Each structure stands twice: as C-alpha cells, then as structure tokens.
Short mmCIF file of C-alpha atoms in Angstrom, two decimals:
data_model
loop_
_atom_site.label_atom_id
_atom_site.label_comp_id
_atom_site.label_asym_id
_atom_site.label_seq_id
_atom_site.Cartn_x
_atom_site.Cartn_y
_atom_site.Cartn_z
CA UNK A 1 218.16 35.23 166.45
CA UNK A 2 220.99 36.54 164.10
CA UNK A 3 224.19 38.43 165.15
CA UNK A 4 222.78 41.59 164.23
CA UNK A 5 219.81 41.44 166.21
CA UNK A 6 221.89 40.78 169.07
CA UNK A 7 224.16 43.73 168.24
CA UNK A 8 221.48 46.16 168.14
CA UNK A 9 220.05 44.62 171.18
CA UNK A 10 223.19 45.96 173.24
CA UNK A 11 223.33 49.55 171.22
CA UNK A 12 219.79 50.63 172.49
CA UNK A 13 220.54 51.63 176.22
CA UNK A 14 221.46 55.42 175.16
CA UNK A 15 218.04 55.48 172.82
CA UNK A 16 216.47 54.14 175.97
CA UNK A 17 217.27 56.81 178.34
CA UNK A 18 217.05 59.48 176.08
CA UNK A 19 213.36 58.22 176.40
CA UNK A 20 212.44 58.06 179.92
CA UNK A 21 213.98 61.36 179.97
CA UNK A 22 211.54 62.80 177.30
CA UNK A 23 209.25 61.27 178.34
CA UNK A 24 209.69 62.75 181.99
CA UNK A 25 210.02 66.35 180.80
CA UNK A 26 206.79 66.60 178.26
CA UNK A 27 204.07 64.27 180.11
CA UNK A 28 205.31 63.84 184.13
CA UNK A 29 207.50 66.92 184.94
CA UNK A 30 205.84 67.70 187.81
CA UNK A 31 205.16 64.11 189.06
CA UNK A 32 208.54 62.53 188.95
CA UNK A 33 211.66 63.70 191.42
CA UNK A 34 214.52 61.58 190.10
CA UNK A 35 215.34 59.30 187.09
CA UNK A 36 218.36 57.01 188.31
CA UNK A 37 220.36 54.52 186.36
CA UNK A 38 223.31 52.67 186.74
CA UNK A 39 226.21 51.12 184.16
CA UNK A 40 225.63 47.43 182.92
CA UNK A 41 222.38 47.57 185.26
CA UNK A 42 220.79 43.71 184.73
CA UNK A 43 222.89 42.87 181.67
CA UNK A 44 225.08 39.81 181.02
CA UNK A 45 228.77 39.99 181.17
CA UNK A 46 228.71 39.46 177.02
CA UNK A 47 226.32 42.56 177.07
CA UNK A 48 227.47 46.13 176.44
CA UNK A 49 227.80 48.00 180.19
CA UNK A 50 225.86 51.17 179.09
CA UNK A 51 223.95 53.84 181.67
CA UNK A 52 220.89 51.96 181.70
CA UNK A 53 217.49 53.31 183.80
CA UNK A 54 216.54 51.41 186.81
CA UNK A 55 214.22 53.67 189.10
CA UNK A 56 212.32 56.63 189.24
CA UNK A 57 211.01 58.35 192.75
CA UNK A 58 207.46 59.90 192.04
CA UNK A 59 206.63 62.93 193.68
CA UNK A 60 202.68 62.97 193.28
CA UNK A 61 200.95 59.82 192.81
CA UNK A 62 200.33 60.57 189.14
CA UNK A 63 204.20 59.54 188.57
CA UNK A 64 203.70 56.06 189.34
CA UNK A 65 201.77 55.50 186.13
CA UNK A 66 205.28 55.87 184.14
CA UNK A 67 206.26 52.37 185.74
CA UNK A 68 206.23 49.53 183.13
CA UNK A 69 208.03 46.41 182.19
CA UNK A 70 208.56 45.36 178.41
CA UNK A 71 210.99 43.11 176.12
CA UNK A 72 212.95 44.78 173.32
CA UNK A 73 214.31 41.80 171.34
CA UNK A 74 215.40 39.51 173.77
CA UNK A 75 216.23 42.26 176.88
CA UNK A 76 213.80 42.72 179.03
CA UNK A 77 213.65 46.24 180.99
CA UNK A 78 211.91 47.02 184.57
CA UNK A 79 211.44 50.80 185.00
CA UNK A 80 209.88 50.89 188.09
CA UNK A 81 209.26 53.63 190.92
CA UNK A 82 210.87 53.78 194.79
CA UNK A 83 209.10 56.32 196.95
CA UNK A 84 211.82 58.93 199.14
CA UNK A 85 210.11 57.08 202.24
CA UNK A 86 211.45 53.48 201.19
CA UNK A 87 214.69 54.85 200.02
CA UNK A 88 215.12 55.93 203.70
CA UNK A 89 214.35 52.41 204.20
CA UNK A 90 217.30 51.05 202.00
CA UNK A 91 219.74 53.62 203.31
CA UNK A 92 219.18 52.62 206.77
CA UNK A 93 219.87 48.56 205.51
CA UNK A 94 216.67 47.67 206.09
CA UNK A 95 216.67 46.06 202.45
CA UNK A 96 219.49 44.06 201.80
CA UNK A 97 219.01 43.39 198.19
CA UNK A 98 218.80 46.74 197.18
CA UNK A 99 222.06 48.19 198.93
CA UNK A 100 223.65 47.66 195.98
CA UNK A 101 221.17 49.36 193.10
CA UNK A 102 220.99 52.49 195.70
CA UNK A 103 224.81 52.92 196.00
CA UNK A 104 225.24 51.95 192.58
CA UNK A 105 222.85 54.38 191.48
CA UNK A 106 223.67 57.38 188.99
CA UNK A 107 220.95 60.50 188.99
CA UNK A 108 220.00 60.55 185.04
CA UNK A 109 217.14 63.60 185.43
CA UNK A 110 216.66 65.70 188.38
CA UNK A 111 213.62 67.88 188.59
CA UNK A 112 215.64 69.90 190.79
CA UNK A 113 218.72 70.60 192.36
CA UNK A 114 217.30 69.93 195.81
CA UNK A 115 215.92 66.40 194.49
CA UNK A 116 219.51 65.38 193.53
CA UNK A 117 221.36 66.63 196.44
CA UNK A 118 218.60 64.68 198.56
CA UNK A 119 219.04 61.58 197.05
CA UNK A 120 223.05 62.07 197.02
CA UNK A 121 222.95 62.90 200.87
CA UNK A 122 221.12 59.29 201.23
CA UNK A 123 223.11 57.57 199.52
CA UNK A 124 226.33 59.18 201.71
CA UNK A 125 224.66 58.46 204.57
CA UNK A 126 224.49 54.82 203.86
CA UNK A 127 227.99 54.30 202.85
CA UNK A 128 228.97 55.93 206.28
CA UNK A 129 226.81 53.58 208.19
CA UNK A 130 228.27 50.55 206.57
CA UNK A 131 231.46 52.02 207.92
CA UNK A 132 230.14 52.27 211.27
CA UNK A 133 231.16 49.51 213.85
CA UNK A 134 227.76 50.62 216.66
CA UNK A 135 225.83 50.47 213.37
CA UNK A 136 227.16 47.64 210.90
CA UNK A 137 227.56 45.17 213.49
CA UNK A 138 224.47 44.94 214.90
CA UNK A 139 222.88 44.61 211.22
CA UNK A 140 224.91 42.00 210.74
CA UNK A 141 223.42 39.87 213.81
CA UNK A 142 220.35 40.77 212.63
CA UNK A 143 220.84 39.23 208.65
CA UNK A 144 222.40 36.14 210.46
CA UNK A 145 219.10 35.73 212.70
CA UNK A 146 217.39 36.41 209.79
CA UNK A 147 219.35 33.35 207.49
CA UNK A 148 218.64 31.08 210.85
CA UNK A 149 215.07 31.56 210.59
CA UNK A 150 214.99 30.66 206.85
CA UNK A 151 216.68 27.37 208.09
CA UNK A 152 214.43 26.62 210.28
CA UNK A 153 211.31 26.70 207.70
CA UNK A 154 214.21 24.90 206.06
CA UNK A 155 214.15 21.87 208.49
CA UNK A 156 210.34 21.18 207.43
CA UNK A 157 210.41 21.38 203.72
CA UNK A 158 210.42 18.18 202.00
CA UNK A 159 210.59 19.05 198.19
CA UNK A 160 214.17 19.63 196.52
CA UNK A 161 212.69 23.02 194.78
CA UNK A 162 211.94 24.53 198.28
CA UNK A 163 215.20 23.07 199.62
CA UNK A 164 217.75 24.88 197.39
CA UNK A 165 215.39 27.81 197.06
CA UNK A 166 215.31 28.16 201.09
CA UNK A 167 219.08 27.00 201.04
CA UNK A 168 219.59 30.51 198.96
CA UNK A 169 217.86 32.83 200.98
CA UNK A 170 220.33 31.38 203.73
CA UNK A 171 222.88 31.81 201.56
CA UNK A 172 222.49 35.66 200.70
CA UNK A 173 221.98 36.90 204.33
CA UNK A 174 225.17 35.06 205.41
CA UNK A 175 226.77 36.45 202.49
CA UNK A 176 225.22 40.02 203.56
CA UNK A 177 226.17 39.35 207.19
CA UNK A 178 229.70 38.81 205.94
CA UNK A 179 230.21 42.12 203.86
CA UNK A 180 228.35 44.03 206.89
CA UNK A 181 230.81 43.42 209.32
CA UNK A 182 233.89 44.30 206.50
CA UNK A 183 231.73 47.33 206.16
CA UNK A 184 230.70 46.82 202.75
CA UNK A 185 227.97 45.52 200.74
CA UNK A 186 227.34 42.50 198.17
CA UNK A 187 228.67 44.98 195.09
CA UNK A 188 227.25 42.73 192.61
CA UNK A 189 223.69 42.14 194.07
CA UNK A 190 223.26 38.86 194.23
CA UNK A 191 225.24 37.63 191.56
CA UNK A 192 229.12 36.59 191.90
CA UNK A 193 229.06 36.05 195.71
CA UNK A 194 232.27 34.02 195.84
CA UNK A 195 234.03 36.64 193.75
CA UNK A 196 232.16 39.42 196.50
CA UNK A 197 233.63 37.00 199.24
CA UNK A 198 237.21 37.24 197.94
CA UNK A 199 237.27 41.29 197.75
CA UNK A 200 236.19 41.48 201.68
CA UNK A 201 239.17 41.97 204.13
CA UNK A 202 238.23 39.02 206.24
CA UNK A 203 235.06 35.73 205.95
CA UNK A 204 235.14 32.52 207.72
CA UNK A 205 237.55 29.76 206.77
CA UNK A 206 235.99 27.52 204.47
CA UNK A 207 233.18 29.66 203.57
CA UNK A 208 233.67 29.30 199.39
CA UNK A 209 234.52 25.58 199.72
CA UNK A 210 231.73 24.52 202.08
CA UNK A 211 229.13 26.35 199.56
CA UNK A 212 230.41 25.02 196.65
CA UNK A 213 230.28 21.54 198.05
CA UNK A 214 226.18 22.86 198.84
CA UNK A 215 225.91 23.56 195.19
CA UNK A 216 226.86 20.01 194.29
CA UNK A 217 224.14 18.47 196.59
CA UNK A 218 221.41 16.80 194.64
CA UNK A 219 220.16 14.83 198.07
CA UNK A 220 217.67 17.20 200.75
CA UNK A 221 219.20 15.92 203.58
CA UNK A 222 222.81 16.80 202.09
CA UNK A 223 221.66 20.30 201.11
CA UNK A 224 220.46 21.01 204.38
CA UNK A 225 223.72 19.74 206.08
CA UNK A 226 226.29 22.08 204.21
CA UNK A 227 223.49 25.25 205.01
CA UNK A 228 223.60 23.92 208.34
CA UNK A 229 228.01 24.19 208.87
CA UNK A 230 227.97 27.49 206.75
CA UNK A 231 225.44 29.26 209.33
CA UNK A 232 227.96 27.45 212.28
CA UNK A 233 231.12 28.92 210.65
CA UNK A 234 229.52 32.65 209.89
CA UNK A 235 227.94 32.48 213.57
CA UNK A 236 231.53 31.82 214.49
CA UNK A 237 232.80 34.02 212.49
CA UNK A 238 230.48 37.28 213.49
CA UNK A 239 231.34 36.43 217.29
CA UNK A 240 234.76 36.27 217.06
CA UNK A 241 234.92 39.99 215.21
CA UNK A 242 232.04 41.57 217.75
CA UNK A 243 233.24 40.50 221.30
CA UNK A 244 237.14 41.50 219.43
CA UNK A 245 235.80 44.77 218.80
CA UNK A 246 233.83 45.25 221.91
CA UNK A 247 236.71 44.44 223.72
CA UNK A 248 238.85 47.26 222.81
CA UNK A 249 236.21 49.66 222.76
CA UNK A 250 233.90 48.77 225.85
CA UNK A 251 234.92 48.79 229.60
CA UNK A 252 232.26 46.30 231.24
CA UNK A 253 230.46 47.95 234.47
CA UNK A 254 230.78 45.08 237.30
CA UNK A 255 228.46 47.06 239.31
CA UNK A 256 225.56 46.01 236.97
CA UNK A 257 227.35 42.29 237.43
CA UNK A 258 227.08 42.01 241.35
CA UNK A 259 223.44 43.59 240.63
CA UNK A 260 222.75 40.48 238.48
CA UNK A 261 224.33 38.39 240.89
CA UNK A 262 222.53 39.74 243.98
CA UNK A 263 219.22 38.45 241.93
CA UNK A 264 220.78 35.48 240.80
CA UNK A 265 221.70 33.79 244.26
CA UNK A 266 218.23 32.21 245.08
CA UNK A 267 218.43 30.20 241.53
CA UNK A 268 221.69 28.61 242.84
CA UNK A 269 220.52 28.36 246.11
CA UNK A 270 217.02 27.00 244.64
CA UNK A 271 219.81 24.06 242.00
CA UNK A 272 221.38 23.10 245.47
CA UNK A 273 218.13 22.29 247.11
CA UNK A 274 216.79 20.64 244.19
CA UNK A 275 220.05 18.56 243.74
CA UNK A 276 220.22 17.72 247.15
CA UNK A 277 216.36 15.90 247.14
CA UNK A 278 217.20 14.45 243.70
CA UNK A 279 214.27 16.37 241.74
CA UNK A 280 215.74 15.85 238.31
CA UNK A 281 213.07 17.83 236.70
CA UNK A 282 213.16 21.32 238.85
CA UNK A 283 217.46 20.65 239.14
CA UNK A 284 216.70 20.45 234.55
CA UNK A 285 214.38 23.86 234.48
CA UNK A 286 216.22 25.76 236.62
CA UNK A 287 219.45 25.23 235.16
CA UNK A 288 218.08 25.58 231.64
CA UNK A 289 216.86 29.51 233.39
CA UNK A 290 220.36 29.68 234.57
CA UNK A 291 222.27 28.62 231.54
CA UNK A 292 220.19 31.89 229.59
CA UNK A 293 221.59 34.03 232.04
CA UNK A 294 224.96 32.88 232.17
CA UNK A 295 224.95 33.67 228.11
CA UNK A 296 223.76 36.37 228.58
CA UNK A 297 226.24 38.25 230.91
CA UNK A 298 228.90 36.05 229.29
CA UNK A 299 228.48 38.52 226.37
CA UNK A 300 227.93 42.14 228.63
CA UNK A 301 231.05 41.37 230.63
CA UNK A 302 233.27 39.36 228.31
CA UNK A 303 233.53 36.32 230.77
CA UNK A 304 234.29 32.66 230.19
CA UNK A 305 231.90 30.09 228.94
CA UNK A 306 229.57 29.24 232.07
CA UNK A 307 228.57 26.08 231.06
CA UNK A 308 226.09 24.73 233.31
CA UNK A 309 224.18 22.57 231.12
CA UNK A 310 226.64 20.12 229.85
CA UNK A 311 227.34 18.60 233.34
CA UNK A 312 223.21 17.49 233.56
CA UNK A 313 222.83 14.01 234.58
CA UNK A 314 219.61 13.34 236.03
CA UNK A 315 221.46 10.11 237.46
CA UNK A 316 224.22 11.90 239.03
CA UNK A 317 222.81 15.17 239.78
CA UNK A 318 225.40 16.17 242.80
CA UNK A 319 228.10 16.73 239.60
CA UNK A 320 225.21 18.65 238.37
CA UNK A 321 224.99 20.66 241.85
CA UNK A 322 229.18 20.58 241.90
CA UNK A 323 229.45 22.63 238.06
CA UNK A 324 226.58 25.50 239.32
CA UNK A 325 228.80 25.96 242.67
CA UNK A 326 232.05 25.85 240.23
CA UNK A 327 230.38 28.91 237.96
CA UNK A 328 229.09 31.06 241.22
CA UNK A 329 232.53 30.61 242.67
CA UNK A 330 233.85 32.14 239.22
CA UNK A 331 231.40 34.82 239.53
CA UNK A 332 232.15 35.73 242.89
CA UNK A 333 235.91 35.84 242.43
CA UNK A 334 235.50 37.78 239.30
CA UNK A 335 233.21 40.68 241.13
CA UNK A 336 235.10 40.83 243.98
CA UNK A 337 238.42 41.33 241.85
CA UNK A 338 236.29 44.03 239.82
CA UNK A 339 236.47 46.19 243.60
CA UNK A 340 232.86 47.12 243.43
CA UNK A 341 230.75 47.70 246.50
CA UNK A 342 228.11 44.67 247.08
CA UNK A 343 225.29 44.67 248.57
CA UNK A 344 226.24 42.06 251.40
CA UNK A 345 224.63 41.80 254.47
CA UNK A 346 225.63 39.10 257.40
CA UNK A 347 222.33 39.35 259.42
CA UNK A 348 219.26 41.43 259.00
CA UNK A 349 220.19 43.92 261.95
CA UNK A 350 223.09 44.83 259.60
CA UNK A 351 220.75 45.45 256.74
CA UNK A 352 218.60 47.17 258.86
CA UNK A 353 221.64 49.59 259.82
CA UNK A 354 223.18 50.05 256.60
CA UNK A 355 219.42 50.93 254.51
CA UNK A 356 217.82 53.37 257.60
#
C-alpha cells in the first residue's frame, strides 16, 4: 500500500464519527442512549490520535442492530454496544480489561442530558473506588486469586501456544493487582505494562526484570518458572501493603481471639494425645486443621507466623508435639496481655456458679 493510502487511512476518524452520529439521529434516535469514543482508541503509536467511536449503550433492543465491525483500508473498526447494566459491572471492577475504555471514555452523542450525566456519575464512581483502600484492596486479592488459578490450568498444559497464552492471562491480573492497590488502573489496556508499572507509586522489586526474562523463555518448563516467582513476589508484595494498611487503621478485638482459642484447645489437646501414642497420621491431619487456623487468625489479629507444620516429623513426632505447645503458649500469653475476660473455669462446680 502507498503513502497516501496510509495517510488517508489516519485522516478518516472525524468522517467516521460524524457518521455514527448521523446515523444515530435519522435511523436509531430513540434506541441508542450514548455514543462514546475516546482519543487514539486501538490505533498504533505511528497512527494519528483522533476521537475515534468505541461504544454505544442501546436503550431498546432495536439499538443493538447498529453494532458492526468492518476494515477501511487497512484499519479495522469495532463499534459495538455495552448495556447500562454491564457498565455497572465495569464500574464496580468486575471487568478488568475494560477499566480503562470506561474511564477513558469521552460522550460523543447523548440522547439526553440525563443519559450523559448517568454515564459521567459511573464513571466518577469508579475512579473513587479505585481510590478506596476497604474497596481497592480487596479487588486486588481477588485479581491475584484469579492469576493463581490461571497457573494452575497452567501446570497441566503441555503445548508452548497454551503456555505463553496462559502465562499472559497471569501476567495481566498481576499487573491489574498491582495498579489496584496504587489505586489506579492499567491506563493503556493491555498494552505497555512495563511503562504502566513504572508510573505506579510502588510494585514488587524485580517485577519488570523477572517478566522480561519470561518473555525470553522459549522452553515450557522455563516459562512456567518465571510466572511462577512473579505470582511469589506480587503475593508478597499485596501482603506487605494490606496487613501495613490494616495495621494503622484496624484495632484487632482479642475477645473474638480467646473465643477462637476456647474452641481451639481440644485440637491441641487432641496433637498431644496423638503425639504421645505415636499416630503419625491423626498427629499429620490435625495439624494440617490447625495450621489453617493459625493463618487464619494470623491475618485478623496481626500475630506472628504460627508455624506448626514445618516441625512434622513422623519419626520424631514429640518435636512435633513440642512446636504446637510452643504456638498455644504464644497464644495464651498474647490473650492474656490483650486483658480480656476468658472463659476459664477450674472445675465444673465453678462453671456451674459462674453460668446459673
């Protein structure tokens, strides 16, 4: 194709619009809400970054017939429709990948004030939540569970075309998980992620290098080994931030602790006994049951690592017994420091006289 193809290729955008709006106003006027577009929408960086369309939100059923998809010259155009309902669903980050076309997004027609002050509101609405700690942070867990699945289809695909494309997905919802927790969004979609990376306030330490070094792979096993240490430094990475942040801001309740512990004091009773007869296999399952709730209150009460699990040797299963009565001591002193009342009884006639 000649230069001046290409040059009328990128003039066409304002023609374009001018279109979809005619089009709007003589044959779906009362079918279509909103026309939105956005500047340098799916272009190259060589290509002129005009207002081009992107969307349109129907309002009757009839407006999804102006959807199409074509090729002028060697551009190819997607005009396609997003109901109000899944808009919702975008400004609430419940779609990742289209954070950026929403916030990005520039109202070209209006079929009414109302229409464009809706859509505006929505799109204000999920700026503020990316701003929002009770809100952002939680999403970003939730992207990082979400790129740890992926991996673990990952672990099971043998061809190098489902590797990198798997590898990818990863990829994106770490990326996402990243710019959550900065309280942002990938700005680019899902192009330029390193240069995203570098405009965020904080991401792991080795992020960029580690997914370069991906990039280079051309072995599966190699591939899935770099995916592998950037999940471990992001999962790193989003703990580190959260329990920071929940620190400052949230005052654990012991009470709730000495509850847990109350219930918790027949497992270690039930490790001791099975220690003490050398049942390797009930001493195993019961301090796997343990070792969940230990994480788990680790987290609610910002407490040290209890770990139980390490210390399993079913050939030596009194240092086994020794680490549970190590973390119950550490429980114990940390309630009782706390001041709150336990439910403690000596005998059962004391019971009996304290619950009447």
């Amino acid at each position: 194709m000649g230069d001046k193809g290409k040059v009328n290729m990128k003039n066409i955008d304002k023609e374009l619009v001018e279109w979809a709006v005619e089009k709007i106003r003589t044959e779906y006027q009362e079918d279509i809400a909103l026309l939105i577009g956005q500047k340098g929408g799916g272009k190259i960086p060589t290509d002129e970054q005009n207002m081009v369309f992107d969307f349109f939100v129907p309002s009757t059923e009839r407006g999804n017939q102006l959807a199409r998809t074509f090729i002028i010259e060697d551009m190819g155009y997607d005009l396609y429709p997003i109901s109000w309902e899944r808009l919702e669903r975008i400004a609430n980050i419940e779609e990742p990948h289209m954070i950026f076309a929403f916030a990005k997004g520039e109202v070209i027609y209006a079929k009414s004030q109302e229409e464009k002050i809706r859509f505006e509101n929505l799109k204000a609405e999920m700026l503020l939540k990316l701003q929002d700690k009770t809100f952002h942070m939680p999403k970003s867990l939730e992207f990082l569970e979400t790129a740890q699945e992926i991996f673990q289809t990952m672990l099971f695909e043998e061809a190098l075309c489902d590797i990198r494309k798997a590898a990818g997905g990863v990829c994106c919802y770490l990326m996402n998980a990243i710019a959550m927790v900065n309280g942002t969004y990938l700005k680019s979609g899902y192009m330029n992620l390193t240069n995203d990376l570098h405009q965020m306030k904080e991401y792991p330490c080795g992020f960029e290098k580690t997914f370069a070094e991906m990039l280079a792979e051309h072995e599966i096993d190699a591939i899935r080994k770099k995916v592998y240490e950037l999940i471990c430094m992001t999962r790193k990475f989003l703990t580190t931030r959260i329990m920071a942040d929940e620190k400052k801001t949230f005052e654990p309740n012991y009470e709730d602790l000495a509850m847990w512990y109350q219930e918790m004091r027949y497992t270690f009773r039930r490790i001791a006994y099975f220690t003490s007869i050398n049942s390797a296999e009930d001493s195993y399952l019961t301090g796997c049951y343990l070792q969940i709730e230990f994480d788990a209150v680790q987290e609610d009460f910002h407490l040290e690592k209890m770990d139980l699990m390490s210390a399993f040797d079913q050939e030596n299963l009194a240092r086994f017994a020794k680490r549970a009565e190590e973390i119950e001591a550490y429980l114990v002193k940390t309630i009782e420091e706390s001041k709150v009342h336990q439910n403690k009884y000596y005998s059962f006639e004391e019971f009996v006289k304290e619950n009447r």
